[in-house]
Amino acid sequence: MSNPAILTVDDDPSVSRSVARDVRRRYGDRYRVVRADSGQAALEALREIKLRGEQVAVMLADYRMPQMNGIQFLEAAMDIFPRARRVLLTAYADTDAAIDAINIVDLDHYLLKPWNPPEEKLYPVVDELLDAWLAAPDETITETRVVGHRWSAPSFAVRDFLARNLVPYRWLPADEAEGCRLLSAAALTHDDVPLVVTPDGTSLVKPTEADLAAHVGLTTTPTEDFYDLVVVGAGPAGLGAAVYGASEGLRTVLLEQRATGGQAGQSSRIENYLGFPDGVSGAQLTDRARRQAQRFGAEILTTREVVGLESGGSARLLRFGDGSVIAAHTVVLATGVSYRLLDAPGLAELTGRGVFYGSASTEAPSCSGQEIYIVGGANSAGQAAVHFSRYAKRVHMLIRGGDLRRSMSQYLIGQIEDIDNIEVHPHSQVIGGEGAEHLERLTVCDPRSGQARTVDTSWLFVFIGAEPRTDWLGKAVVRDDRGFVVTGTDLLADGRRPPGWTLPRDPYHLETSMPGVFAAGDVRADSVKRVASAVGEGAMAVSLIHRYLETP
């Protein structure tokens, strides 16, 4: 990170060089001296410094400049760096204007030109101003910044993407001071959000996830055209396959469309995973697994949408949405499942603006002191309820059944029963939502009696159903009537091998109807929907891959 800046601006080249030289001579070892020859050029320099998250300590501006005089410049500069100390350089004839500027731009000092000797007339003034600035400097920012509107679905999508990919960022509402200053520095308006500013000062306006990934340090492009193993999906099963594949010497690449971790990565607390007696968050578990896979040499590519799978002789070909292709000896399908959309009037329009699918942990602090509603009765919903109870005034769990025992682990049921501000509403389902800029009301119905009630809330989190992410497979592999991938002996209908099977042996346990393509985790038909079993299947798939590769 660069030293704080001292900015000098004067349209007279000789004076500009003189003031910059004198300032650099005294302060160059601690401050970066930035010189501009016009007010407009100085503002552009300030905007660049602002976008990089750096600091400006003092600004010295000449009063008499064409197009934009010193007072006009300092007035505009205040909007970018309000804490920077401001000095106006004037001739004797302009002292009245300098005095007026004290009120207009909260001027800290004015200096008469020439200021020789600087040891008597310049440095004591700047010393005092630097001491004052150091007592309350602007904050140096090293993380990515996101400027957006509170109830904006695109703004939420950017924050959620960064959070799930474990990219540190700072959220700045567009209607608050610092957000406005960043928009101004990027020459944007409140309509140009979300704005993402990376640590190097790059501005991304309404970025796609692919653009975002490319600028925040996530890898999006494979280094090779051919691999031993391609893993599609970076949830627990995919991460398990990547760790074991790479650790056993297979050239391995892991493809993820959105963020590593899958649904498990969104979990606020996993307490029944082996080896973590105090529990572990999904983000922590994901981060450790991701780093472990990379340490063994696996490549992890983000924002890569796979749209097709086909056989190419002994190779398996995966086609991306941009038309490019990657090939491998073997493939592990670990795309997991997604939450089913809640089909009720008004909710689709409010998605990302009060209606969220999954835990959306980025929203938890914003729920402080409010009433929130969670739809779902499985472990993911229970973990979210426990997490949000630390922030919300009350957490309402809406479940269709009579109680939680049928679908939730006993340890979670016990926790929920012990938390005073969690209330479970049995025989309840959401049948509608309303709101202007964001969710404001829900209509909840008892399906037995048909009796409905309206509740006021700005927060609905949905955890229902499990839909496999397999539409892109088409007829490449056999799937059941719900879309889950069929594997192993389940493919042997009436003892016959699946259509198109070309090998003299039966499919291995996790192998699909395309030889060399395996499925692991929640995407597989009749799998156990637990993190530990998904990781185990990912590891088992690699063991079966070795058998496949070693068999003539």
CSV table of N, CA, C and O in Angstrom, one decimal, residues 88 156 249 363 415 452 477 501 515-516 550:
chain,number,residue,atom,x,y,z
A,88,LEU,N,-5.0,26.9,0.4
A,88,LEU,CA,-5.2,27.7,-0.9
A,88,LEU,C,-3.9,28.5,-1.0
A,88,LEU,O,-3.5,29.2,-0.1
A,156,PHE,N,-27.5,-7.8,-4.0
A,156,PHE,CA,-27.4,-9.0,-3.2
A,156,PHE,C,-26.7,-10.1,-3.9
A,156,PHE,O,-25.9,-10.8,-3.3
A,249,GLY,N,-2.2,-38.4,-7.6
A,249,GLY,CA,-1.4,-38.2,-8.8
A,249,GLY,C,-2.2,-38.0,-10.1
A,249,GLY,O,-1.6,-37.9,-11.1
A,363,GLU,N,-27.1,-11.6,4.9
A,363,GLU,CA,-28.2,-10.8,5.4
A,363,GLU,C,-28.4,-10.9,6.8
A,363,GLU,O,-29.2,-10.1,7.4
A,415,GLN,N,-31.8,-28.1,20.2
A,415,GLN,CA,-31.3,-26.7,20.2
A,415,GLN,C,-32.4,-25.7,20.0
A,415,GLN,O,-32.5,-24.7,20.7
A,452,ALA,N,-56.3,-18.6,6.4
A,452,ALA,CA,-55.1,-17.9,6.0
A,452,ALA,C,-55.0,-16.7,7.0
A,452,ALA,O,-56.0,-16.2,7.5
A,477,VAL,N,-26.5,-39.5,-19.8
A,477,VAL,CA,-26.5,-40.6,-18.8
A,477,VAL,C,-27.9,-40.8,-18.4
A,477,VAL,O,-28.8,-40.0,-18.5
A,501,TRP,N,-24.1,-49.3,-23.3
A,501,TRP,CA,-22.9,-49.7,-22.5
A,501,TRP,C,-22.1,-50.6,-23.3
A,501,TRP,O,-22.5,-51.6,-23.9
A,515,PRO,N,-19.5,-45.2,-19.4
A,515,PRO,CA,-18.3,-45.7,-18.8
A,515,PRO,C,-17.3,-44.6,-18.5
A,515,PRO,O,-17.1,-43.7,-19.4
A,516,GLY,N,-16.7,-44.6,-17.3
A,516,GLY,CA,-15.7,-43.6,-17.0
A,516,GLY,C,-16.3,-42.3,-16.4
A,516,GLY,O,-15.6,-41.4,-16.0
A,550,GLU,N,-7.1,-48.6,-14.9
A,550,GLU,CA,-6.2,-49.8,-14.9
A,550,GLU,C,-6.7,-51.0,-15.7
A,550,GLU,O,-6.0,-51.9,-16.0
